[in-house]
Short mmCIF file of C-alpha atoms in Angstrom, two decimals:
data_model
loop_
_atom_site.label_atom_id
_atom_site.label_comp_id
_atom_site.label_asym_id
_atom_site.label_seq_id
_atom_site.Cartn_x
_atom_site.Cartn_y
_atom_site.Cartn_z
CA MET A 1 0.06 0.17 0.09
CA TRP A 2 2.91 2.58 0.61
CA TRP A 3 3.81 2.82 -3.13
CA LYS A 4 0.10 3.77 -3.90
CA THR A 5 0.17 6.40 -1.23
CA LEU A 6 3.68 7.47 -2.75
CA ILE A 7 1.92 7.84 -5.92
CA PHE A 8 -0.80 9.83 -4.53
CA VAL A 9 1.17 12.46 -2.87
CA ALA A 10 3.71 12.53 -5.73
CA MET A 11 1.08 13.10 -8.41
CA SER A 12 -0.75 15.51 -6.20
CA ALA A 13 2.42 17.42 -5.54
CA VAL A 14 3.00 17.58 -9.32
CA ILE A 15 -0.25 18.90 -10.05
CA VAL A 16 -0.14 21.52 -7.24
CA LEU A 17 3.11 22.74 -8.52
CA SER A 18 2.34 22.77 -12.02
CA PHE A 19 -0.13 25.47 -11.39
CA VAL A 20 1.44 27.51 -8.64
CA THR A 21 5.04 27.74 -10.45
CA PRO A 22 5.59 30.20 -13.15
CA ALA A 23 4.53 28.89 -16.86
CA PRO A 24 6.87 26.83 -18.50
CA GLN A 25 7.06 29.11 -21.45
CA GLN A 26 6.27 32.55 -20.76
CA GLN A 27 5.70 33.81 -24.46
CA ILE A 28 3.04 31.00 -24.62
CA GLY A 29 1.46 31.78 -21.28
CA ASP A 30 -0.64 29.77 -18.69
CA ALA A 31 -1.58 27.35 -21.78
CA SER A 32 1.87 25.89 -21.63
CA ARG A 33 1.16 24.30 -18.23
CA ILE A 34 -0.38 21.77 -20.37
CA PHE A 35 2.98 20.55 -21.25
CA TYR A 36 3.32 18.97 -17.78
CA TYR A 37 0.47 16.51 -18.81
CA HIS A 38 0.44 16.27 -22.72
CA ILE A 39 4.00 15.19 -23.15
CA PRO A 40 3.91 12.36 -20.26
CA LEU A 41 0.34 11.06 -21.82
CA ALA A 42 2.23 10.95 -25.16
CA TRP A 43 5.25 9.05 -23.64
CA ILE A 44 3.06 6.62 -21.71
CA CYS A 45 1.20 6.03 -25.26
CA VAL A 46 4.53 5.13 -26.84
CA ILE A 47 5.64 2.99 -23.87
CA ALA A 48 2.31 1.10 -23.90
CA PHE A 49 2.76 0.26 -27.66
CA THR A 50 6.04 -0.94 -27.18
CA VAL A 51 5.20 -3.05 -24.39
CA SER A 52 2.38 -4.56 -26.76
CA MET A 53 4.92 -5.29 -29.25
CA VAL A 54 7.16 -7.08 -26.56
CA TYR A 55 4.37 -9.14 -25.59
CA SER A 56 3.35 -10.02 -29.26
CA ILE A 57 6.75 -11.18 -29.81
CA ARG A 58 6.67 -13.26 -26.76
CA TYR A 59 3.28 -14.79 -27.81
CA LEU A 60 4.74 -15.71 -31.19
CA ARG A 61 7.58 -17.39 -29.48
CA SER A 62 6.01 -19.21 -26.82
CA ARG A 63 2.10 -19.31 -28.20
CA ARG A 64 1.01 -18.93 -24.56
CA ILE A 65 -2.30 -17.10 -24.61
CA ALA A 66 -1.68 -15.21 -21.62
CA GLU A 67 0.91 -13.11 -23.52
CA ASP A 68 -1.43 -12.08 -26.02
CA ASP A 69 -3.77 -10.80 -23.27
CA LYS A 70 -1.18 -8.53 -22.21
CA ALA A 71 -0.26 -7.41 -25.57
CA ALA A 72 -4.04 -6.57 -25.93
CA ASP A 73 -4.35 -5.09 -22.47
CA SER A 74 -1.11 -3.02 -23.20
CA ALA A 75 -2.39 -1.91 -26.63
CA ARG A 76 -5.60 -0.75 -25.12
CA LEU A 77 -4.02 1.53 -22.65
CA GLY A 78 -1.62 2.89 -25.43
CA LEU A 79 -4.84 3.78 -27.36
CA THR A 80 -6.62 5.35 -24.18
CA PHE A 81 -3.53 7.47 -23.23
CA CYS A 82 -3.04 8.43 -27.05
CA VAL A 83 -6.61 9.80 -26.98
CA LEU A 84 -5.87 11.62 -23.93
CA ALA A 85 -2.58 13.22 -25.52
CA MET A 86 -4.78 14.03 -28.39
CA LEU A 87 -7.41 15.61 -26.61
CA THR A 88 -4.84 17.73 -24.15
CA GLY A 89 -2.87 18.66 -27.57
CA SER A 90 -6.28 20.00 -28.98
CA ILE A 91 -7.11 22.11 -26.03
CA PHE A 92 -3.28 23.68 -26.40
CA ALA A 93 -3.88 24.07 -30.10
CA LYS A 94 -7.33 25.93 -29.63
CA VAL A 95 -5.71 28.37 -27.09
CA THR A 96 -2.62 28.86 -29.06
CA TRP A 97 -3.38 28.47 -32.75
CA GLY A 98 -7.12 28.92 -32.58
CA ALA A 99 -8.59 25.95 -33.62
CA PHE A 100 -8.91 22.48 -31.88
CA TRP A 101 -7.59 20.51 -35.19
CA ASN A 102 -5.20 21.91 -37.57
CA TRP A 103 -3.90 18.84 -39.69
CA ASP A 104 -0.25 19.80 -38.30
CA PRO A 105 2.18 16.78 -39.31
CA ARG A 106 2.17 15.69 -35.66
CA GLU A 107 -1.72 15.89 -35.19
CA THR A 108 -1.99 14.08 -38.32
CA SER A 109 0.60 11.17 -37.76
CA VAL A 110 -1.01 10.73 -34.12
CA PHE A 111 -4.61 10.39 -35.85
CA ILE A 112 -2.76 7.89 -38.30
CA LEU A 113 -1.39 5.91 -35.13
CA LEU A 114 -5.02 5.78 -33.74
CA LEU A 115 -6.50 4.60 -36.77
CA ILE A 116 -3.60 1.87 -36.89
CA TYR A 117 -4.42 0.72 -33.46
CA GLY A 118 -7.99 1.07 -34.10
CA ALA A 119 -7.60 -1.48 -36.72
CA TYR A 120 -5.62 -3.83 -34.36
CA PHE A 121 -8.85 -3.92 -32.32
CA ALA A 122 -11.01 -4.32 -35.32
CA LEU A 123 -8.86 -7.13 -36.18
CA ARG A 124 -9.13 -8.72 -32.82
CA GLY A 125 -12.87 -8.30 -33.00
CA ALA A 126 -13.22 -9.81 -36.43
CA VAL A 127 -11.45 -13.39 -35.74
CA GLU A 128 -13.35 -15.95 -33.42
CA ALA A 129 -10.75 -18.56 -33.37
CA GLU A 130 -8.58 -17.50 -30.13
CA GLU A 131 -5.09 -18.90 -31.61
CA LYS A 132 -5.66 -17.49 -35.06
CA ARG A 133 -6.85 -14.16 -33.42
CA ALA A 134 -3.80 -14.26 -31.25
CA ALA A 135 -1.31 -14.92 -34.05
CA LEU A 136 -2.83 -12.43 -36.39
CA ALA A 137 -3.00 -9.84 -33.83
CA ALA A 138 0.67 -10.47 -32.76
CA VAL A 139 1.74 -9.96 -36.27
CA PHE A 140 -0.28 -6.62 -36.64
CA ALA A 141 1.00 -5.32 -33.38
CA ILE A 142 4.70 -6.05 -34.40
CA PHE A 143 4.24 -4.07 -37.70
CA SER A 144 2.08 -1.13 -36.52
CA PHE A 145 4.86 -0.63 -33.84
CA LEU A 146 7.07 -0.14 -36.56
CA THR A 147 5.20 2.97 -37.73
CA VAL A 148 5.30 4.36 -34.04
CA PRO A 149 8.89 5.93 -34.21
CA PHE A 150 8.44 6.80 -37.61
CA LEU A 151 5.02 8.53 -36.76
CA ILE A 152 5.92 10.17 -33.58
CA PHE A 153 9.52 11.08 -33.74
CA VAL A 154 10.47 11.24 -37.47
CA VAL A 155 7.53 12.91 -39.49
CA PRO A 156 6.83 16.00 -37.15
CA ARG A 157 10.59 16.73 -37.30
CA VAL A 158 11.12 16.55 -41.19
CA MET A 159 7.80 18.62 -42.24
CA PRO A 160 7.09 22.17 -41.23
CA SER A 161 5.12 22.21 -37.92
CA LEU A 162 3.05 24.49 -35.98
CA HIS A 163 4.23 22.31 -32.74
CA PRO A 164 7.19 23.59 -30.63
CA SER A 165 9.63 21.41 -31.14
CA GLU A 166 12.39 22.40 -28.83
CA SER A 167 10.22 22.28 -25.63
CA ILE A 168 12.43 19.93 -23.94
CA VAL A 169 15.76 19.97 -25.83
CA ASN A 170 17.29 21.78 -28.68
CA ARG A 171 18.99 20.44 -31.55
CA GLN A 172 22.33 20.50 -29.75
CA LEU A 173 20.35 18.33 -27.21
CA ASN A 174 20.68 20.86 -24.58
CA PHE A 175 17.87 21.30 -21.92
CA THR A 176 15.80 24.42 -22.78
CA MET A 177 13.63 24.31 -19.85
CA GLY A 178 14.44 26.06 -16.72
CA VAL A 179 15.72 23.78 -13.47
CA THR A 180 12.22 24.00 -11.85
CA VAL A 181 10.07 23.16 -14.84
CA ARG A 182 12.76 20.20 -15.35
CA TRP A 183 12.17 18.96 -12.17
CA ILE A 184 8.30 19.10 -12.34
CA PHE A 185 8.41 17.58 -15.91
CA ALA A 186 10.57 14.81 -14.74
CA ALA A 187 8.32 13.92 -11.62
CA SER A 188 5.26 14.16 -13.98
CA ILE A 189 6.82 11.63 -16.34
CA VAL A 190 7.62 9.23 -13.38
CA CYS A 191 4.22 9.59 -11.64
CA PHE A 192 2.44 8.89 -14.95
CA THR A 193 4.87 5.97 -15.51
CA LEU A 194 3.91 4.49 -12.23
CA VAL A 195 0.14 5.13 -12.77
CA PHE A 196 0.25 3.40 -16.12
CA LEU A 197 2.12 0.36 -14.69
CA TRP A 198 -0.30 0.08 -11.90
CA ILE A 199 -3.43 0.14 -14.28
CA PHE A 200 -1.57 -2.21 -16.72
CA SER A 201 -1.05 -4.70 -13.69
CA LEU A 202 -4.61 -4.29 -12.59
CA ALA A 203 -5.82 -4.96 -16.37
CA ARG A 204 -3.41 -7.88 -16.83
CA ARG A 205 -4.99 -9.51 -13.13
CA ILE A 206 -8.45 -8.77 -14.57
CA SER A 207 -7.60 -10.57 -17.77
CA VAL A 208 -6.32 -13.76 -15.79
CA ILE A 209 -9.46 -13.77 -13.55
CA ARG A 210 -11.67 -13.60 -16.75
CA ARG A 211 -9.84 -16.47 -18.35
CA ILE A 212 -10.05 -18.57 -15.24
CA GLN A 213 -13.96 -17.91 -15.01
CA MET A 214 -14.21 -18.80 -18.71
CA GLU A 215 -12.37 -22.04 -18.11
CA GLN A 216 -14.30 -22.94 -15.15
CA GLU A 217 -17.57 -22.04 -17.37
CA LEU A 218 -16.52 -24.63 -20.07
CA MET B 1 -11.02 33.25 -8.53
CA ASP B 2 -8.06 33.04 -10.80
CA GLY B 3 -8.56 30.36 -13.59
CA ASN B 4 -5.35 28.56 -12.80
CA TYR B 5 -6.51 28.00 -9.31
CA VAL B 6 -9.95 26.74 -10.82
CA THR B 7 -7.96 24.46 -13.16
CA LEU B 8 -5.94 23.22 -10.22
CA ILE B 9 -8.87 22.16 -8.16
CA VAL B 10 -10.54 20.30 -11.21
CA THR B 11 -7.40 18.52 -12.12
CA LEU B 12 -6.89 17.59 -8.32
CA ALA B 13 -10.47 16.43 -7.96
CA VAL B 14 -10.34 14.31 -11.22
CA TRP B 15 -6.56 12.82 -9.96
CA VAL B 16 -8.51 11.93 -6.39
CA GLY B 17 -11.43 10.16 -8.15
CA LEU B 18 -9.15 8.25 -10.57
CA PHE B 19 -6.90 7.21 -7.51
CA ILE B 20 -10.05 5.97 -5.34
CA PHE B 21 -11.28 4.01 -8.65
CA LEU B 22 -7.98 2.35 -8.78
CA VAL B 23 -7.94 1.56 -5.04
CA ARG B 24 -11.42 0.22 -4.95
CA LEU B 25 -10.69 -1.69 -8.12
CA ASP B 26 -7.59 -3.37 -6.60
CA LYS B 27 -9.32 -4.37 -3.68
CA LYS B 28 -12.39 -5.87 -5.73
CA VAL B 29 -9.55 -7.79 -7.90
CA LYS B 30 -7.79 -9.26 -4.77
CA LYS B 31 -11.13 -10.39 -3.48
CA LEU B 32 -11.78 -12.15 -6.75
CA GLU B 33 -8.19 -13.70 -6.85
CA LYS B 34 -8.92 -14.97 -3.23
CA LYS B 35 -12.15 -16.32 -4.09
CA LEU B 36 -10.72 -18.34 -7.40
CA LYS B 37 -7.63 -19.74 -5.22
#
């Protein structure tokens, strides 16, 4: 229980500090405070898709259905965090650029990513045979993940974008944030990662329970 | 009241709500796991 209390206190502190300290980017103003939430959400999205890909590979190697369950749970969380990142991003877009959606390269590439992972769940829903579904989904998840670095890190950097591209580090890989902002941001990343791990562990345990109950019913 | 403080309170409320939900879910899952053992 101690680690849950720690997460609670740390995340609460991050929330309070993100609003009472000066805005991270003075030229943008208060809207830039969303940076403490938007980037960690996008970060978790990448982590979750990576975890999904790892469990998909493990499934193909071991053919254990539990690995496929974990891959699906992680992809589900990745999709949820991706939607949250998109929502927070569109709030920022409305305040700074005047519209919720601008078809900016980063917005478009995240939208494509959402469609790809949406197709992953469509595929899972379309195949009834469990082993066939798991194998197809695993292959799809691995190929889907190959697009993640390209869509999240490459496309927005090679195309002209409205997005602030040097909000964390500049092209010389030096931090562009002040010390206070850096610490709050780092704490936010850690807290969001811990919350993700907690939710993922819960989802995994629920999948195990569901599978045991299904086996008992048969 | 400053808009920043309103947003701070709303964000904290969402976080507290999510935390309580997760703790309760954790307890339910533990109960089910015990039952299945």
